[in-house]
Coordinates of C-alpha atoms in Angstrom, one line a residue:
X1 CA 32.4 149.2 157.6
X2 CA 35.7 149.8 160.0
X3 CA 36.8 153.1 159.5
X4 CA 39.9 154.4 160.4
X5 CA 38.6 156.7 162.8
X6 CA 36.9 153.6 164.7
X7 CA 39.9 151.5 164.3
X8 CA 42.4 154.3 166.0
X9 CA 40.0 155.5 168.3
X10 CA 39.6 152.1 169.9
X11 CA 43.0 151.3 170.0
X12 CA 43.1 154.6 171.4
X13 CA 41.0 153.5 174.4
X14 CA 42.6 149.7 174.6
X15 CA 45.9 151.4 175.2
X16 CA 44.4 154.2 177.5
X17 CA 42.4 151.7 179.5
X18 CA 45.4 149.0 179.5
X19 CA 47.8 151.5 180.7
X20 CA 45.7 152.9 183.3
X21 CA 44.6 149.5 184.6
X22 CA 48.2 148.8 185.0
X23 CA 49.0 151.5 186.4
X24 CA 46.3 151.4 188.9
X25 CA 47.0 148.0 189.8
X26 CA 50.4 148.5 190.5
X27 CA 49.6 152.0 192.7
X28 CA 47.0 150.1 194.4
X29 CA 49.2 147.2 195.5
X30 CA 52.0 149.5 196.3
X31 CA 49.6 151.8 198.7
X32 CA 48.2 148.6 200.3
X33 CA 51.2 147.4 200.8
X34 CA 52.8 150.3 202.6
X35 CA 49.3 150.8 204.3
X36 CA 49.7 147.3 205.8
X37 CA 53.0 148.0 206.4
X38 CA 52.5 151.1 208.6
X39 CA 49.5 149.3 210.3
X40 CA 51.6 146.6 211.1
X41 CA 54.7 148.6 212.6
X42 CA 52.0 150.9 214.2
X43 CA 50.4 148.4 216.3
X44 CA 53.5 146.1 217.3
X45 CA 55.2 149.0 218.8
X46 CA 51.7 150.1 220.6
X47 CA 51.4 146.0 221.6
X48 CA 55.3 146.3 222.8
X49 CA 54.6 149.3 224.7
X50 CA 52.0 148.4 226.7
X51 CA 53.5 144.5 227.1
X52 CA 56.6 146.0 228.6
X53 CA 54.2 148.5 231.0
X54 CA 52.4 145.8 232.0
X55 CA 54.9 143.7 232.9
X56 CA 57.0 146.2 234.9
X57 CA 53.6 146.9 236.4
X58 CA 53.0 143.1 237.3
X59 CA 56.9 143.5 239.1
X60 CA 56.2 146.6 241.0
X61 CA 55.3 146.5 244.4
X62 CA 51.9 148.4 244.0
X63 CA 51.4 145.1 241.7
X64 CA 48.2 143.6 243.6
X65 CA 49.1 140.5 243.4
X66 CA 48.4 140.3 239.4
X67 CA 45.4 142.7 239.3
X68 CA 47.4 145.6 238.0
X69 CA 44.9 145.9 235.5
X70 CA 42.2 146.7 237.8
X71 CA 44.0 149.8 238.4
X72 CA 42.8 152.9 237.6
X73 CA 46.6 154.0 236.4
X74 CA 46.6 151.3 234.4
X75 CA 43.6 151.5 233.1
X76 CA 43.6 155.3 231.9
X77 CA 47.3 154.4 230.3
X78 CA 45.9 151.7 228.1
X79 CA 43.0 154.1 227.4
X80 CA 45.1 156.9 226.4
X81 CA 46.8 154.2 223.8
X82 CA 43.6 153.3 222.4
X83 CA 42.7 156.7 221.9
X84 CA 45.3 158.3 220.6
X85 CA 46.2 155.4 218.3
X86 CA 43.0 154.8 217.4
X87 CA 42.5 151.0 218.0
X88 CA 41.4 148.6 220.5
X89 CA 43.7 147.1 223.2
X90 CA 42.5 144.0 225.4
X91 CA 44.8 142.4 228.0
X92 CA 44.6 138.6 228.4
X93 CA 45.8 135.8 231.5
X94 CA 48.3 133.4 230.2
X95 CA 45.2 131.0 229.1
X96 CA 43.2 133.5 227.0
X97 CA 40.8 135.4 228.9
X98 CA 40.3 139.2 228.2
X99 CA 40.4 140.7 231.7
X100 CA 40.5 144.3 230.3
X101 CA 39.6 146.1 226.5
X102 CA 39.5 149.4 225.9
X103 CA 38.7 151.7 223.0
X104 CA 39.4 155.2 224.4
X105 CA 35.4 155.8 224.1
X106 CA 33.9 152.7 222.8
X107 CA 32.1 150.5 225.2
X108 CA 33.8 147.1 225.1
X109 CA 32.5 145.7 228.3
X110 CA 31.2 142.6 226.4
X111 CA 34.7 141.7 226.0
X112 CA 35.1 141.4 229.6
X113 CA 35.7 137.6 230.6
X114 CA 35.8 136.3 227.0
X115 CA 37.9 133.6 226.0
X116 CA 40.3 133.1 222.9
X117 CA 40.7 130.1 220.8
X118 CA 43.6 127.9 222.3
X119 CA 44.7 128.4 218.4
X120 CA 45.0 132.2 218.9
X121 CA 46.4 132.3 222.4
X122 CA 49.4 129.7 220.6
X123 CA 49.9 132.1 218.2
X124 CA 50.4 135.3 220.0
X125 CA 52.7 133.3 222.2
X126 CA 54.7 132.1 219.0
X127 CA 54.5 136.1 218.0
X128 CA 52.7 135.4 214.7
X129 CA 49.5 136.8 215.7
X130 CA 49.7 139.5 212.3
X131 CA 47.2 140.2 209.9
X132 CA 42.8 140.7 209.6
X133 CA 41.0 138.3 211.8
X134 CA 37.5 138.6 213.1
X135 CA 39.1 137.4 216.5
X136 CA 37.3 133.8 217.5
X137 CA 34.2 135.8 216.3
X138 CA 34.0 138.7 218.8
X139 CA 34.1 141.2 215.8
X140 CA 31.5 141.4 213.6
X141 CA 33.5 142.7 210.5
X142 CA 37.5 141.9 209.9
X143 CA 40.3 144.1 211.8
X144 CA 43.9 144.3 211.3
X145 CA 45.4 142.4 214.8
X146 CA 48.4 142.5 216.3
X147 CA 49.3 140.0 219.4
X148 CA 52.4 139.3 221.6
X149 CA 53.0 137.7 225.1
X150 CA 53.4 139.7 228.4
X151 CA 56.8 138.0 229.7
X152 CA 59.3 138.9 232.4
X153 CA 63.1 139.4 232.5
X154 CA 63.1 135.0 232.3
X155 CA 60.7 134.5 229.4
X156 CA 57.9 133.6 232.2
X157 CA 54.6 134.2 230.5
X158 CA 52.1 136.9 232.4
X159 CA 49.9 137.3 230.0
X160 CA 49.0 138.3 226.6
X161 CA 47.9 142.1 224.8
X162 CA 45.7 142.2 221.6
X163 CA 46.1 145.6 219.4
X164 CA 43.7 145.7 216.7
X165 CA 42.8 148.5 214.0
X166 CA 39.6 149.0 212.1
X167 CA 39.8 148.1 208.2
X168 CA 38.0 150.5 206.9
X169 CA 40.7 152.8 206.6
X170 CA 42.4 150.6 204.5
X171 CA 39.0 150.1 201.7
X172 CA 38.9 153.8 202.5
X173 CA 42.4 154.3 200.7
X174 CA 41.1 151.9 197.7
X175 CA 37.8 153.6 197.2
X176 CA 39.6 156.8 197.2
X177 CA 42.0 155.3 194.7
X178 CA 39.6 153.6 192.5
X179 CA 37.6 157.2 192.4
X180 CA 40.7 159.2 191.2
X181 CA 41.7 156.3 188.4
X182 CA 37.8 156.5 187.0
X183 CA 38.1 160.2 186.7
X184 CA 41.3 160.3 185.6
X185 CA 40.9 157.5 182.9
X186 CA 37.4 159.5 181.7
X187 CA 39.1 162.5 181.3
X188 CA 42.2 160.8 179.3
X189 CA 39.3 159.2 177.0
X190 CA 37.5 162.2 176.1
X191 CA 41.0 164.1 175.5
X192 CA 41.7 160.8 173.2
X193 CA 38.6 161.0 171.3
X194 CA 39.5 164.6 170.8
X195 CA 42.4 164.0 169.5
X196 CA 41.9 160.8 167.3
X197 CA 38.9 162.9 165.6
X198 CA 41.3 165.7 164.3
X199 CA 44.2 162.8 163.5
X200 CA 42.1 160.9 162.0
X201 CA 40.3 163.3 159.7
X202 CA 44.0 164.6 158.7
X203 CA 45.2 161.2 157.6
X204 CA 42.2 159.8 156.1
X205 CA 41.1 163.2 154.0
X206 CA 43.9 162.7 151.6
X207 CA 43.3 158.8 151.4
X208 CA 39.8 160.0 150.7
X209 CA 40.9 162.0 147.8
X210 CA 43.5 159.2 146.5
X211 CA 40.2 156.9 146.1
X212 CA 38.4 159.5 144.1
X213 CA 41.1 160.2 142.1
X214 CA 41.8 156.7 141.7
X215 CA 38.3 156.0 140.8
X216 CA 38.6 159.4 138.3
X217 CA 41.1 156.9 136.5
X218 CA 39.1 154.3 136.5
X219 CA 36.9 156.4 134.0
X220 CA 40.0 157.5 131.9
X221 CA 40.8 161.4 133.4
X222 CA 44.4 160.8 133.6
X223 CA 44.8 164.8 134.1
X224 CA 43.6 164.4 138.3
X225 CA 46.3 164.9 141.4
X226 CA 45.7 164.7 144.6
X227 CA 46.8 167.9 146.8
X228 CA 49.8 167.1 148.9
X229 CA 49.8 170.7 150.7
X230 CA 52.9 170.9 153.1
X231 CA 52.7 167.4 154.5
X232 CA 55.7 165.6 154.8
X233 CA 54.6 162.3 156.5
X234 CA 54.0 159.1 155.4
X235 CA 50.8 160.1 154.0
X236 CA 52.1 163.0 152.2
X237 CA 54.7 160.8 150.9
X238 CA 51.7 158.3 149.6
X239 CA 50.0 160.9 148.0
X240 CA 53.3 161.8 146.1
X241 CA 54.1 158.6 145.2
X242 CA 50.0 158.4 143.6
X243 CA 50.8 161.7 141.9
X244 CA 54.2 160.5 140.6
X245 CA 52.3 157.2 139.5
X246 CA 49.9 159.5 138.1
X247 CA 52.8 161.4 135.8
X248 CA 53.8 158.2 134.5
X249 CA 50.5 156.3 133.7
X250 CA 49.6 160.1 131.6
X251 CA 52.6 159.7 130.0
X252 CA 52.9 156.0 129.4
X253 CA 49.3 156.7 127.4
X254 CA 50.7 159.5 125.7
X255 CA 53.7 157.2 124.3
X256 CA 50.9 154.6 123.7
X257 CA 48.9 157.4 122.1
X258 CA 51.5 157.8 120.2
X259 CA 53.0 154.8 119.0
X260 CA 49.7 153.7 117.9
X261 CA 49.8 156.9 115.5
X262 CA 53.0 156.4 114.5
X263 CA 52.2 152.4 113.5
X264 CA 49.2 153.5 111.6
X265 CA 51.3 156.1 109.6
X266 CA 53.9 153.9 108.6
X267 CA 51.1 151.3 107.9
X268 CA 48.9 153.6 105.9
X269 CA 52.2 155.4 103.7
X270 CA 53.0 151.7 102.0
X271 CA 49.5 150.4 102.2
X272 CA 48.6 153.3 100.2
X273 CA 50.9 152.9 97.6
X274 CA 50.7 149.2 97.3
X275 CA 46.4 149.8 97.0
X276 CA 47.0 153.0 94.3
X277 CA 49.5 150.9 92.1
X278 CA 47.9 147.6 92.3
X279 CA 44.8 149.4 91.1
X280 CA 45.9 151.5 88.7
X281 CA 47.4 148.4 86.9
X282 CA 43.9 146.5 87.2
X283 CA 42.0 149.6 86.0
X284 CA 44.6 150.1 82.8
X285 CA 45.7 153.6 84.4
X286 CA 49.6 152.4 84.4
X287 CA 50.4 151.4 81.0
X288 CA 51.5 147.8 80.2
X289 CA 55.3 148.8 79.5
X290 CA 55.4 150.7 83.4
X291 CA 53.2 147.3 84.7
X292 CA 56.9 146.2 85.6
X293 CA 58.6 149.3 87.3
X294 CA 55.4 149.6 89.7
X295 CA 55.4 146.3 90.7
X296 CA 59.0 146.4 91.7
X297 CA 57.6 149.5 94.4
X298 CA 54.5 147.1 95.4
X299 CA 57.0 144.4 96.1
X300 CA 59.4 147.3 98.0
X301 CA 56.6 149.2 99.9
X302 CA 55.5 145.0 100.7
X303 CA 59.0 144.3 102.2
X304 CA 58.9 147.3 104.4
X305 CA 55.3 146.0 105.9
X306 CA 56.7 142.4 106.6
X307 CA 59.9 144.4 108.3
X308 CA 57.9 146.8 110.1
X309 CA 56.1 143.9 111.3
X310 CA 58.7 141.7 112.4
X311 CA 60.4 144.7 114.1
X312 CA 57.0 145.4 116.2
X313 CA 57.1 141.6 117.2
X314 CA 60.8 141.7 118.3
X315 CA 60.0 145.2 120.5
X316 CA 57.2 143.1 122.1
X317 CA 59.4 139.8 122.9
X318 CA 62.1 142.3 124.1
X319 CA 59.6 144.1 126.6
X320 CA 58.1 141.0 127.3
X321 CA 61.1 139.7 129.2
X322 CA 61.8 141.2 132.7
X323 CA 65.2 140.1 132.7
X324 CA 68.3 139.1 129.8
X325 CA 69.7 135.5 130.1
X326 CA 73.0 135.6 131.1
X327 CA 76.0 133.7 129.7
X328 CA 79.6 134.3 128.7
X329 CA 80.7 134.9 125.4
X330 CA 83.8 136.6 123.3
X331 CA 82.1 140.6 122.7
X332 CA 84.7 140.9 119.6
X333 CA 83.9 137.9 117.9
X334 CA 80.4 139.0 118.3
X335 CA 81.2 142.4 116.8
X336 CA 83.3 140.9 113.9
X337 CA 80.0 138.5 113.0
X338 CA 77.8 141.2 113.0
X339 CA 80.2 143.1 110.5
X340 CA 80.5 140.1 108.2
X341 CA 76.9 139.8 107.9
X342 CA 76.8 143.5 106.3
X343 CA 80.0 142.6 104.2
X344 CA 78.2 143.5 101.0
X345 CA 76.6 146.7 102.3
X346 CA 79.8 147.8 103.1
X347 CA 81.3 147.1 99.8
X348 CA 78.3 148.6 98.1
X349 CA 79.2 151.6 99.8
X350 CA 83.3 151.3 99.0
X351 CA 83.4 151.7 102.8
X352 CA 86.9 151.6 104.7
X353 CA 86.8 149.6 107.9
X354 CA 88.8 150.8 110.4
X355 CA 88.6 148.5 113.5
X356 CA 90.7 149.3 116.9
X357 CA 90.3 145.8 118.7
X358 CA 92.0 143.8 121.0
X359 CA 94.4 141.6 119.4
X360 CA 96.1 139.7 122.7
X361 CA 92.8 138.3 124.2
X362 CA 89.3 138.0 124.0
X363 CA 87.1 140.2 125.6
X364 CA 84.7 138.4 127.9
X365 CA 81.5 139.7 129.2
X366 CA 78.3 138.7 130.3
X367 CA 75.1 138.5 128.4
X368 CA 72.6 137.7 126.2
X369 CA 74.7 136.6 123.0
X370 CA 71.8 136.5 120.6
X371 CA 70.4 140.1 121.8
X372 CA 73.9 142.0 122.3
X373 CA 74.2 140.7 117.9
X374 CA 71.5 142.3 117.2
X375 CA 72.3 145.3 119.2
X376 CA 75.6 145.5 117.0
X377 CA 73.8 144.3 113.5
X378 CA 71.3 147.2 114.0
X379 CA 73.6 150.0 115.2
X380 CA 76.2 148.9 112.3
X381 CA 73.5 148.6 109.8
X382 CA 72.5 152.1 110.8
X383 CA 75.8 153.5 110.7
X384 CA 76.0 151.6 107.1
X385 CA 73.2 153.4 106.0
X386 CA 74.3 156.9 106.8
X387 CA 77.4 156.6 105.7
X388 CA 79.0 159.1 103.0
X389 CA 80.4 157.0 100.1
X390 CA 83.6 155.9 100.4
X391 CA 83.9 157.0 104.0
X392 CA 85.5 155.5 107.1
X393 CA 83.2 152.6 109.5
X394 CA 84.5 152.6 112.5
X395 CA 84.9 149.8 115.3
X396 CA 86.3 149.9 118.9
X397 CA 86.5 148.0 121.8
X398 CA 87.8 149.4 125.2
X399 CA 88.5 147.5 128.7
X400 CA 88.2 149.7 131.5
X401 CA 87.2 148.3 135.2
X402 CA 84.5 146.3 135.2
X403 CA 83.1 147.9 131.9
X404 CA 84.0 146.9 128.1
X405 CA 83.1 150.1 126.0
X406 CA 81.8 149.1 122.1
X407 CA 82.2 152.4 119.9
X408 CA 80.6 152.7 116.1
X409 CA 81.5 155.3 114.3
X410 CA 80.4 156.4 110.5
X411 CA 81.3 159.8 108.7
X412 CA 78.5 161.1 107.1
X413 CA 75.7 164.2 107.7
X414 CA 76.2 165.5 111.6
X415 CA 73.1 164.8 113.9
X416 CA 71.7 168.3 115.0
X417 CA 72.3 168.5 119.1
X418 CA 68.6 168.6 119.7
X419 CA 68.0 165.3 117.9
X420 CA 70.6 163.2 119.5
X421 CA 68.7 162.6 122.8
X422 CA 65.8 161.5 120.8
X423 CA 67.2 159.4 117.9
X424 CA 66.3 156.2 120.3
X425 CA 62.8 156.8 120.7
X426 CA 60.1 154.7 118.3
X427 CA 59.7 155.7 115.1
X428 CA 61.9 158.6 115.4
X429 CA 63.3 159.6 112.2
X430 CA 65.6 163.0 111.5
X431 CA 64.5 165.0 108.5
X432 CA 68.1 164.1 106.6
X433 CA 67.9 160.2 107.4
X434 CA 63.9 160.0 106.2
X435 CA 65.4 160.8 102.3
X436 CA 68.3 158.8 103.2
X437 CA 66.5 155.9 104.6
X438 CA 63.5 155.5 102.4
X439 CA 63.2 151.0 103.7
X440 CA 64.0 152.3 107.2
X441 CA 60.9 151.8 110.3
X442 CA 62.5 153.8 112.6
X443 CA 62.6 151.1 115.4
X444 CA 66.2 149.6 115.3
X445 CA 67.7 152.1 117.6
X446 CA 64.3 151.8 119.9
X447 CA 65.2 147.9 119.9
X448 CA 69.1 148.4 120.5
X449 CA 67.9 150.4 123.4
X450 CA 65.4 148.3 124.9
X451 CA 68.1 145.5 124.7
X452 CA 70.5 147.3 126.7
X453 CA 68.1 148.5 129.2
X454 CA 67.2 145.0 130.2
X455 CA 70.7 144.2 130.2
X456 CA 71.1 147.0 133.2
X457 CA 73.4 148.7 130.3
X458 CA 73.6 152.3 129.0
X459 CA 74.3 153.7 125.2
X460 CA 74.7 156.9 123.9
X461 CA 75.0 159.1 121.0
X462 CA 77.5 161.8 120.0
X463 CA 77.8 163.5 116.4
X464 CA 80.0 166.5 115.8
X465 CA 82.1 167.6 113.1
X466 CA 80.8 164.9 110.5
X467 CA 81.3 161.8 112.7
X468 CA 78.5 160.4 114.3
X469 CA 79.5 157.8 117.0
X470 CA 77.3 155.1 119.3
X471 CA 78.9 154.3 122.6
X472 CA 77.4 151.4 125.1
X473 CA 78.6 149.6 127.6
X474 CA 78.4 145.5 128.8
X475 CA 79.5 144.0 131.8
X476 CA 82.9 142.1 131.8
X477 CA 83.1 138.7 132.6

């Protein structure tokens, strides 16, 4: 299995090797070029001095008829130059016959009277005899050689001078450089391995903890968390995100358990009543003259069960829709239609409707008209249900900027402040509302909030001084 340490170590070693390879190649090339250039300049300078000295010696009265290289002074000068520059110095006739060769110490008598090839002579005369050469087989190993012609002031060719140097010092530089690079590379790889081990362990440990926690989650232990410590890097952010996800899953599981418990409770109460009254009628416990009364209770409880199931189906459908449908419609018209649907309930409580709606022009908004109609219906039905007899039912639509705000209010018992943030929870009922809303299932306001959340809108509840208001927003078209 490929581990994080293995991948990180291989990456680091590869980068180190590539870096040193490129650095070594660049440095070696520069060093080689510099060494060659220095060697070439030195040999050309020495060859030029020797050519000038030889030319002057041949032109002097002591030139000896062109046999100046046989004089001891000339040979001593060439030997001194060869000794100081650690090079071989050779003088040849214009035809390429070597007449004198010296190294300042080594015996070069075997070069005496040796003939150079015509190609070599021509390159020396042309001034292009520069570079590594075996010198027509005279050398067993390649040497760096510079050749210059010996001429008088009238460009008359008097001879040839050749100065060569061993290439071993150049290869020695390469060997030394390779050794330094090798030792340095090994040292850096060793340091990189230590650093990589430490950093990989530091990075992989929380990841292993996250993996272990994930496995515990799979076994149902939702209380497991990853210890972030003082980490503030990407791994620390991952651990924090995992803990946040774990908290969210734990809360979701808690809400799911509460939801199941609430559903069980809401189903159990009417089912118990239905079963008890039905059994009482069947076994004769309930007198015949009271059967109609209890059958009406059974029918009412059955309808309440039907409303609960329908509300749960609507809620499931709403939660499965990720995005609300977008269409343009008149918000005021939608609110009035919902109110007309509830006209009978308004009249039954003798409520006065106070509608504060724009009269001049409609208020177009974006959203799912059917879903917003359900929002208005649920809020109005809730307001009517908890309004006091003969109270005022308020409707209001105001426009400000890109938002339209809807306010639905009623006069009745005030909701305590600690309950106002809980009215949108599933199956939540305040104590006073349980007695007043016998037929409710506690999902109406939760459905309202779910619909508005899908529209990216907000809703709030304000209840004080006997007036309760529900306020929600819509985006204008």
